Amino acid sequence: MQVSSLNEVKIYSLSCGKSLPEWLSDRKKRALQKKDVDVRRRIELIQDFEMPTVCTTIKVSKDGQYILATGTYKPRVRCYDTYQLSLKFERCLDSEVVTFETLSDDYSKIVFLHNDRYIEFHSQSGFYYKTRIPKFGRDFSYHYPSCDLYFVGASSEVYRLNLEQGRYLNPLQTDAAENNVCDINSVHGLFATGTIEGRVECWDPRTRGRVGVLDCALSSVTADSEINSLPTISALKFNGALTMAVGTSTGQVLLYDLRSDKPLLVKDHQYGLPIKSVHFQDSLDLILSADSRIIKMWNKNSGKIFTSLEPEHDLNDVCLYPSSGMLLTASEAPKMGIYYIPVLGPAPRWCSFLDNLTEELEENPESTVYDDYKFVTKKDLENLGLTHLIGSPFLRAYMHGFFMDIRLYHKVKLMVNPFAYEEYRKDKIRQKIEETRAQRVQLKKLPKVNKELALKLIEEEEEKQKSTWKKKVKSLPNILTDDRFKVMFENPDFQVDEESEEFRLLNPLVSKISEKRKKKLRLLEQQELHGKEEEEEPEGKPSDAESSESSDDEKDWVAEVRKQRRLLQQEEKVKRQEQLREDQQTVLKPQFYEIKAGEEFRSFKDSATKQKLMNKTLEDRLKLEAKNGTLSVSDTTVGSKQLTFTLKKGACSFPRVSEFSIHKGASACSLPRARDTQNRQAWPWVSQSRGWREITYSHLIVMWDMLLGAQGWECQGPGPVEE
């Protein structure tokens, strides 16, 4: 059993699961239940609650004990006894049933309306009587006070058959060309018929005169609905003395008060499908309206959706079990649907165990969906010009898109594309024309994208079909007929670029491989025809001929690839020359820069020179200083090296030193006294002793790197001074 939830309303499906064939014996059914887990776990509320092929109508007797259903094939009626939870009887009919009605509280009096204009009466024992009406019937109703049957169909007349007298009475003449549905109010006996022109005509059976006409076609057309044809009346139902619900062929349900010609409420199913049936649920003030795709339950006062049910197959009829929460459906499938909604009411008396069972067997809950909303993606919003509504209350973010009100969607769509109906009509005409063309002789037609690739695949397929070698090889699927690759021949984004470098370098190899494949196919075909074995050598051809041919093919392929590579290099060279020519022709405009306040302008040339000097290594800087004469390195007599350099005046707070020299082997060096004592604290690590400053050798190396590189000082002064 499956349970789905929409708007926090749980709906239990009691008919899901596998159905067993009728022709299986009871012994085989029991054996299958032992083997198959799905068959064993299914819930069969009523035994054999199904039809051979399709179920068309389903109804419950007035006492609630019997469920009657009609279907095909062959045309038949089945009656199920709910107290026994099994089939009571089955009767085959001569033609399909349009609709039927039980005149008694049980199944003892049944009237069937067939699609061949026959009316068939059945009693408790079986067939009783058959008669015929002048036109094809579509619906009928029974008037209990007068024992009259009112038949409507493909005629402007409403035929009356009196069951007490056993004869036809004078028909009621309507203003419509045809009538689709009819109903009789159980309180005051008012007879109403729905016409093909979208009107509802009300008649008084006592005077046989028309008392009113409602134009429902104009009332069903609103600003939010899309109408492509004239609405006709497809469903009609009375509730109480003053309330009437009308369903149209365009998917709208109109709720009327008989004292007014304006509808109290208009509910749109948003599917554009004819309304099949309408039912009232008085305990919760709900209306159940169904088309072939969905069953909607909504409040009759506000129109707010209560819940909805969307079966797997198309619906033909819906029946609400009286005074309970059980719903029965007839669909385009053998199995008839049974749904239990605890919110609508308790389980019927004959299956009261469902109240406890439904809470224990919840499986596969379905996700909640939004009703009366349209799901749109961001691309759809861009096409409609509604991207500015993202983040507003008009759009509700959901997964990869948004939910928006269906009324707003229809309004904007009508404003953006007022000729949508014309385009839809042209598209349908084109589809009809293509369907007729499909019956003609089909010519070989290449796709719009990747024509050469498609032609190559077609030729390879033809070669395989012609050769007899295909009998020994397992057939592989063709890319052209595989749905996984159809986008490659429809979407222009998958077009093979034959001018790309990869294709031009790979094409010689692909062409050689295809040629080898064709040669191999022809060779195998010749071997099959002559009946020779694979080890035999062809007459007049040495054994190493194949190897020589393969080597020649490889040489040709290498030459072709080299040729393509040379062409690509030439094209690249031409592109570089054109780019260089364009750069030379480009006129550069001068750029002006603003100097901040308090800063001094320096030439760009000096800054560039200093930047280059900073980027060089220590070795390169030493070579540059030695070349300029500001630095000299010499060997001394004791084997050590003497480094001598002079400094020029710079813009640093370092004390101005005239000259100093160091020895590589010394642990410390001496500096002469600074001429200006203003910056005496510049080096905190220097110690003062007898007018000399002593620093370690490592400290001097650091200072030396700063002097030569980081600050870019200039050098001045005399030559070296001995230590």
XYZ file of C-alpha atoms in Angstrom, residues 123-658:
536
model
C -33.603 -7.467 -12.683
C -32.171 -9.519 -9.870
C -32.231 -12.663 -11.991
C -30.638 -11.098 -15.057
C -31.723 -9.503 -18.354
C -35.361 -8.276 -18.327
C -36.153 -5.963 -21.264
C -34.541 -3.946 -24.067
C -35.792 -0.913 -25.982
C -34.357 1.744 -28.262
C -34.284 5.553 -28.456
C -34.256 7.553 -31.735
C -30.823 9.160 -31.240
C -27.565 8.135 -29.617
C -27.776 8.727 -25.905
C -25.131 10.295 -23.671
C -26.746 10.482 -20.239
C -30.027 9.874 -18.417
C -31.697 10.574 -15.067
C -34.588 9.007 -13.169
C -37.451 11.088 -11.747
C -38.806 9.068 -8.785
C -42.137 10.888 -8.225
C -43.331 10.311 -11.817
C -41.286 7.157 -12.665
C -39.917 8.912 -15.770
C -36.540 8.298 -17.366
C -35.075 11.400 -19.090
C -32.582 10.629 -21.884
C -30.322 13.255 -23.496
C -27.960 12.749 -26.406
C -27.159 13.781 -29.966
C -30.480 15.537 -30.397
C -32.245 18.725 -29.360
C -35.007 16.641 -27.745
C -35.064 15.113 -24.268
C -36.756 11.718 -24.505
C -39.065 10.605 -21.676
C -39.822 6.968 -20.912
C -42.487 6.299 -18.275
C -41.806 3.009 -16.482
C -45.249 2.843 -14.884
C -47.121 3.068 -18.204
C -44.379 1.337 -20.200
C -44.360 3.851 -23.070
C -42.600 6.963 -24.331
C -44.075 10.368 -23.517
C -43.796 13.589 -25.475
C -40.155 14.772 -25.484
C -38.939 18.123 -24.179
C -37.774 20.429 -26.977
C -34.617 22.383 -26.067
C -32.915 25.235 -27.921
C -29.649 23.317 -28.172
C -28.401 21.263 -31.067
C -27.187 18.486 -28.733
C -27.269 17.722 -25.010
C -24.396 16.129 -23.112
C -25.437 15.618 -19.476
C -28.476 15.927 -17.227
C -29.441 15.718 -13.556
C -32.556 15.959 -11.377
C -32.665 17.785 -8.053
C -33.719 15.344 -5.346
C -35.338 18.082 -3.214
C -37.770 19.850 -5.571
C -37.418 17.718 -8.727
C -35.961 20.387 -11.054
C -34.570 18.822 -14.233
C -31.414 20.386 -15.758
C -29.567 19.533 -18.955
C -26.175 20.702 -20.180
C -25.921 21.620 -23.870
C -23.138 21.601 -26.381
C -23.391 25.418 -26.675
C -22.278 25.866 -23.078
C -25.733 26.526 -21.584
C -27.721 24.840 -18.818
C -31.497 24.635 -19.350
C -33.740 23.978 -16.341
C -37.206 22.399 -16.743
C -40.110 21.777 -14.411
C -41.293 18.146 -14.834
C -44.768 19.008 -13.576
C -45.528 21.596 -16.290
C -42.975 20.305 -18.827
C -41.911 23.898 -19.374
C -38.514 25.586 -19.301
C -38.004 27.766 -16.228
C -34.529 29.186 -16.843
C -31.327 29.213 -18.907
C -27.773 29.729 -17.634
C -25.018 30.772 -20.026
C -22.011 29.033 -18.498
C -19.685 29.423 -21.488
C -19.230 33.172 -20.996
C -18.958 32.861 -17.223
C -16.202 30.246 -17.446
C -13.927 32.519 -19.499
C -11.814 34.635 -17.140
C -8.654 36.675 -17.496
C -6.594 33.835 -16.032
C -7.873 31.025 -18.270
C -6.672 30.052 -21.737
C -9.557 29.043 -24.006
C -8.983 27.588 -27.465
C -12.566 26.530 -28.236
C -16.129 27.149 -27.120
C -16.709 25.506 -23.707
C -19.422 22.843 -23.607
C -21.079 21.336 -20.548
C -19.494 17.979 -19.626
C -20.643 17.459 -15.995
C -23.626 18.533 -13.914
C -24.515 17.917 -10.264
C -27.092 19.273 -7.769
C -26.486 19.635 -4.028
C -29.394 20.537 -1.836
C -32.170 22.771 -3.087
C -30.180 25.768 -4.350
C -26.614 24.686 -5.200
C -25.487 23.376 -8.584
C -21.999 22.588 -9.916
C -21.285 22.669 -13.650
C -18.176 21.249 -15.333
C -17.025 22.402 -18.769
C -15.031 20.755 -21.526
C -12.184 23.254 -21.062
C -11.459 22.262 -17.472
C -13.456 24.785 -15.408
C -15.932 24.037 -12.604
C -18.622 26.673 -11.954
C -20.570 26.787 -8.692
C -24.045 28.371 -8.961
C -26.801 29.465 -6.673
C -30.069 28.830 -8.557
C -31.308 32.269 -7.554
C -28.547 33.987 -9.557
C -27.271 33.692 -13.102
C -23.713 34.587 -12.027
C -21.426 31.862 -10.690
C -20.402 32.031 -7.050
C -17.019 30.521 -7.837
C -15.020 29.416 -10.876
C -12.329 26.773 -10.326
C -9.872 25.981 -13.128
C -8.109 22.600 -13.252
C -5.298 24.172 -15.337
C -5.111 21.120 -17.622
C -7.638 22.074 -20.298
C -9.283 18.627 -20.134
C -13.058 18.008 -19.887
C -14.469 17.572 -16.416
C -15.617 13.947 -16.008
C -17.572 14.098 -12.759
C -18.409 16.402 -9.844
C -19.287 15.271 -6.294
C -20.126 17.101 -3.063
C -18.662 16.233 0.333
C -20.959 17.869 2.879
C -19.089 17.176 6.122
C -16.098 19.367 5.152
C -17.887 21.583 2.559
C -15.724 20.170 -0.231
C -16.246 19.619 -3.944
C -14.522 16.722 -5.715
C -14.015 17.466 -9.403
C -12.199 15.093 -11.731
C -10.900 15.170 -15.268
C -9.043 12.389 -17.043
C -5.780 13.294 -15.324
C -6.408 14.513 -11.777
C -8.959 14.585 -8.961
C -9.086 17.897 -7.099
C -10.750 18.485 -3.753
C -11.392 22.132 -2.885
C -13.493 24.217 -0.545
C -16.789 25.267 -2.104
C -16.865 28.567 -0.190
C -13.361 29.880 -0.842
C -12.101 27.703 -3.703
C -8.924 26.920 -1.743
C -7.386 23.600 -2.672
C -7.741 20.913 0.000
C -5.818 18.106 -1.662
C -5.471 16.439 -5.048
C -4.950 12.963 -6.388
C -3.235 12.088 -9.654
C -3.570 8.388 -10.585
C -1.169 6.565 -12.837
C -3.719 6.030 -15.642
C -6.366 8.264 -17.228
C -9.641 8.450 -15.341
C -13.053 7.551 -16.764
C -15.287 7.854 -13.714
C -15.097 8.655 -9.996
C -17.428 7.491 -7.212
C -17.395 8.664 -3.595
C -18.535 5.990 -1.162
C -21.342 7.552 0.904
C -20.571 8.732 4.474
C -16.934 7.640 4.383
C -13.482 8.619 3.214
C -13.249 5.978 0.481
C -12.934 6.907 -3.171
C -13.448 4.502 -6.105
C -12.119 5.214 -9.598
C -12.570 3.679 -13.059
C -9.560 4.249 -15.306
C -7.955 3.161 -18.553
C -6.465 0.117 -16.853
C -7.717 -3.321 -15.818
C -7.474 -2.597 -12.109
C -10.046 -0.287 -10.494
C -8.675 2.188 -8.008
C -9.511 2.252 -4.298
C -8.289 5.226 -2.247
C -8.831 5.887 1.415
C -8.607 9.462 2.805
C -9.108 9.413 6.597
C -9.673 13.187 6.746
C -12.848 12.914 4.646
C -14.422 10.357 6.952
C -14.045 6.963 8.585
C -13.585 3.717 6.742
C -16.795 1.928 5.644
C -18.304 -0.610 8.016
C -17.223 -3.585 5.923
C -13.523 -2.555 6.027
C -13.197 -0.870 9.415
C -9.796 -2.506 9.873
C -8.334 0.114 7.507
C -8.169 2.689 10.299
C -5.475 0.673 12.082
C -3.865 -0.774 8.987
C -3.149 2.528 7.244
C -0.928 3.765 10.034
C 1.311 0.686 9.897
C 1.799 0.280 6.148
C 2.974 3.700 4.994
C 5.327 3.333 2.059
C 6.954 5.611 -0.471
C 5.587 9.027 0.577
C 5.308 11.339 -2.389
C 6.712 14.846 -2.301
C 4.451 17.816 -1.812
C 3.646 19.884 -4.881
C 2.147 23.327 -5.197
C -1.280 23.538 -6.751
C -2.391 26.572 -8.781
C 1.276 27.449 -9.333
C 3.482 27.247 -12.399
C 7.096 26.055 -12.167
C 9.476 28.216 -14.220
C 13.243 28.222 -14.586
C 15.493 31.258 -14.676
C 15.651 31.037 -18.459
C 11.853 31.151 -18.631
C 11.877 34.269 -16.455
C 14.374 35.918 -18.813
C 12.144 35.142 -21.795
C 9.137 36.596 -19.968
C 11.069 39.633 -18.701
C 10.390 38.825 -15.025
C 13.932 38.530 -13.667
C 13.340 41.618 -11.506
C 10.808 39.597 -9.478
C 13.484 37.227 -8.143
C 13.499 37.609 -4.389
C 10.005 39.077 -4.268
C 6.913 37.325 -2.824
C 5.682 36.663 -6.380
C 8.326 33.934 -6.870
C 8.991 31.005 -4.539
C 12.420 29.457 -4.985
C 12.279 25.687 -5.448
C 15.139 23.438 -6.616
C 16.510 24.817 -9.903
C 13.654 27.268 -10.537
C 10.725 29.099 -9.040
C 6.999 28.679 -8.437
C 4.807 31.543 -9.575
C 1.059 32.080 -9.559
C -0.574 30.524 -12.606
C -2.720 33.618 -13.146
C 0.313 35.897 -13.262
C 2.030 33.483 -15.634
C -0.893 33.480 -18.074
C -1.172 37.276 -18.016
C 2.518 37.842 -18.699
C 2.637 35.138 -21.346
C -0.304 36.732 -23.148
C 1.408 40.133 -23.083
C 4.793 38.807 -24.228
C 3.472 36.569 -27.015
C -0.046 37.535 -28.119
C 0.212 35.253 -31.167
C 0.908 32.061 -29.183
C -2.309 30.440 -30.383
C -1.432 31.066 -34.039
C 1.993 29.530 -33.527
C 0.442 26.566 -31.745
C -2.014 26.112 -34.595
C 0.741 26.247 -37.242
C 2.801 23.750 -35.249
C -0.118 21.315 -35.094
C -0.725 21.678 -38.832
C 2.946 21.010 -39.505
C 2.832 17.893 -37.331
C -0.215 16.606 -39.215
C 1.528 17.175 -42.532
C 4.642 15.319 -41.319
C 2.494 12.415 -40.173
C 0.951 12.120 -43.628
C 4.378 12.373 -45.236
C 5.615 9.511 -43.084
C 3.346 7.164 -45.031
C 5.103 7.979 -48.287
C 8.331 6.511 -49.597
C 11.157 7.687 -47.339
C 14.350 9.001 -48.915
C 17.753 9.045 -47.249
C 17.836 12.322 -45.292
C 20.938 13.592 -43.522
C 20.677 15.564 -40.264
C 21.354 19.295 -40.130
C 24.377 18.942 -37.827
C 27.467 16.824 -38.572
C 26.309 15.726 -42.031
C 29.690 14.279 -42.996
C 29.879 12.186 -39.851
C 26.335 10.915 -40.399
C 27.115 10.048 -44.022
C 30.205 8.166 -42.888
C 28.204 6.164 -40.352
C 25.531 5.374 -42.944
C 28.146 4.123 -45.412
C 29.754 1.931 -42.749
C 26.367 0.493 -41.852
C 25.631 -0.257 -45.493
C 29.001 -1.950 -45.889
C 28.257 -4.172 -42.906
C 24.834 -5.060 -44.241
C 26.197 -5.965 -47.672
C 28.952 -8.182 -46.345
C 28.280 -11.756 -45.287
C 30.811 -11.375 -42.500
C 28.114 -9.779 -40.309
C 26.701 -13.234 -39.504
C 29.685 -14.054 -37.296
C 29.809 -10.691 -35.484
C 27.408 -9.530 -32.801
C 25.375 -6.599 -34.088
C 26.128 -3.299 -32.333
C 23.690 -0.374 -31.973
C 23.942 2.377 -34.534
C 24.781 5.858 -33.274
C 22.261 7.463 -35.610
C 19.373 5.483 -34.127
C 20.570 5.650 -30.510
C 18.694 8.226 -28.427
C 21.770 8.845 -26.284
C 23.625 10.402 -29.250
C 20.748 12.148 -31.037
C 21.760 15.535 -29.602
C 25.059 15.264 -31.484
C 23.118 15.520 -34.767
C 20.594 18.151 -33.602
C 22.433 20.678 -31.430
C 24.802 23.012 -33.367
C 27.090 23.156 -30.309
C 28.243 19.608 -31.152
C 29.313 20.509 -34.701
C 32.759 19.101 -35.523
C 35.208 21.953 -36.207
C 37.246 20.751 -39.178
C 39.527 23.827 -39.039
C 40.786 23.103 -35.518
C 44.331 21.908 -34.946
C 43.257 18.674 -33.258
C 40.999 17.657 -36.133
C 43.557 18.450 -38.824
C 46.236 16.374 -37.066
C 43.843 13.518 -36.327
C 42.051 13.424 -39.668
C 44.810 11.583 -41.596
C 44.764 8.823 -38.974
C 40.960 8.564 -39.016
C 40.845 8.393 -42.801
C 43.546 5.709 -42.854
C 41.708 3.676 -40.230
C 38.475 3.870 -42.218
C 40.291 2.793 -45.386
C 41.842 -0.143 -43.539
C 38.444 -1.120 -42.203
C 36.954 -1.116 -45.691
C 39.858 -3.156 -47.050
C 39.430 -5.652 -44.244
C 35.714 -5.961 -44.898
C 36.279 -6.559 -48.605
C 39.018 -9.103 -47.871
C 36.807 -11.041 -45.450
C 33.956 -10.980 -47.942
C 36.228 -12.440 -50.644
C 37.388 -15.155 -48.262
C 33.791 -16.096 -47.480
C 32.886 -16.264 -51.142
C 35.864 -18.430 -52.159
C 35.586 -20.659 -49.068
C 39.251 -20.368 -48.167
C 40.673 -20.670 -44.693
C 42.284 -17.709 -42.936
C 45.711 -19.410 -42.776
C 45.879 -19.845 -46.567
C 47.894 -17.321 -48.508
C 46.285 -15.703 -51.547
C 47.661 -16.995 -54.819
C 50.378 -14.861 -56.406
C 50.887 -12.781 -53.249
C 53.819 -13.280 -50.801
C 53.186 -13.685 -47.070
C 54.867 -10.408 -46.183
C 52.685 -8.398 -48.586
C 50.321 -7.365 -45.817
C 53.174 -6.145 -43.607
C 54.678 -4.153 -46.513
C 51.325 -2.573 -47.218
C 50.911 -1.614 -43.562
C 54.403 -0.037 -43.516
C 53.581 1.944 -46.676
C 50.372 3.131 -45.053
C 52.283 4.254 -41.982
C 54.747 6.201 -44.119
C 51.936 7.909 -45.975
C 50.236 8.766 -42.696
C 53.450 10.230 -41.200
C 53.979 12.326 -44.309
C 50.410 13.598 -44.162
C 50.728 14.531 -40.480
C 53.986 16.383 -41.131
C 52.348 18.253 -43.977
C 49.464 19.313 -41.756
C 51.874 20.397 -39.016
C 53.848 22.549 -41.459
C 50.646 24.188 -42.628
C 49.662 24.924 -39.050
C 53.082 26.476 -38.328
C 52.793 28.665 -41.414
C 49.336 29.830 -40.396
C 50.605 30.639 -36.901
C 53.508 32.626 -38.365
C 51.154 34.631 -40.580
C 48.962 35.402 -37.568
C 51.978 36.673 -35.582
C 53.065 38.903 -38.450
C 49.589 40.371 -38.748
C 49.490 41.003 -35.009
C 52.892 42.706 -35.137
C 51.752 44.871 -38.063
C 48.689 45.919 -36.128
C 50.809 46.779 -33.079
C 53.116 48.933 -35.170
C 50.216 50.839 -36.653
C 48.737 51.516 -33.248
C 49.414 55.112 -32.086
C 50.140 55.355 -28.386
C 48.704 58.334 -26.572
C 50.655 60.041 -23.761
C 49.587 59.363 -20.213
C 49.677 61.983 -17.469
C 50.137 61.317 -13.768
C 49.393 63.585 -10.827
C 52.047 63.957 -8.091
C 50.790 63.848 -4.536
C 51.295 66.843 -2.326
C 54.601 66.857 -0.366
C 56.447 64.525 -2.734
C 59.389 65.375 -4.973
C 59.428 64.380 -8.634
C 62.244 62.111 -9.735
C 63.014 61.060 -13.255
C 61.616 57.794 -14.487
C 65.024 56.882 -15.855
C 66.716 56.889 -12.415
C 63.856 54.912 -10.918
C 64.071 52.333 -13.677
C 67.863 52.062 -13.250
C 67.562 51.568 -9.490
C 64.809 49.017 -9.949
C 66.955 47.022 -12.359
C 69.873 47.210 -9.917
C 67.705 45.905 -7.061
C 66.590 42.947 -9.126
C 70.172 41.819 -9.759
C 72.124 39.398 -7.550
C 74.965 40.381 -5.241
C 77.560 39.008 -7.638
C 76.218 41.062 -10.544
C 76.129 44.189 -8.416
C 79.780 43.670 -7.319
C 80.843 43.296 -10.938
C 78.979 46.470 -11.864
C 80.571 48.472 -9.006
C 84.032 47.168 -9.938
C 83.443 48.169 -13.545
C 82.437 51.702 -12.529
C 85.568 52.106 -10.287
C 83.697 52.529 -7.019
C 84.831 49.152 -5.712
C 88.171 47.359 -5.815
C 89.301 44.008 -4.483
C 93.031 43.278 -4.103
C 95.220 40.619 -2.557
C 97.486 41.492 0.388
C 100.890 40.137 1.266
C 99.565 37.983 4.089
C 97.234 36.035 1.820
C 94.002 37.800 2.652
C 91.846 39.984 0.422
C 91.385 43.701 0.802
C 88.050 45.301 -0.219
C 88.048 49.040 -0.742
C 85.099 51.215 -1.784
C 84.005 54.825 -1.507
C 80.589 56.307 -0.900
C 78.955 59.342 -2.370
C 76.454 61.584 -0.696
C 72.997 59.963 -0.393
C 69.605 60.735 1.007
C 69.897 58.441 4.035
C 70.327 59.096 7.746
C 73.478 56.912 7.763
C 76.521 58.874 9.082
C 78.605 60.223 6.273
C 81.832 58.230 6.229
C 84.725 59.273 4.056
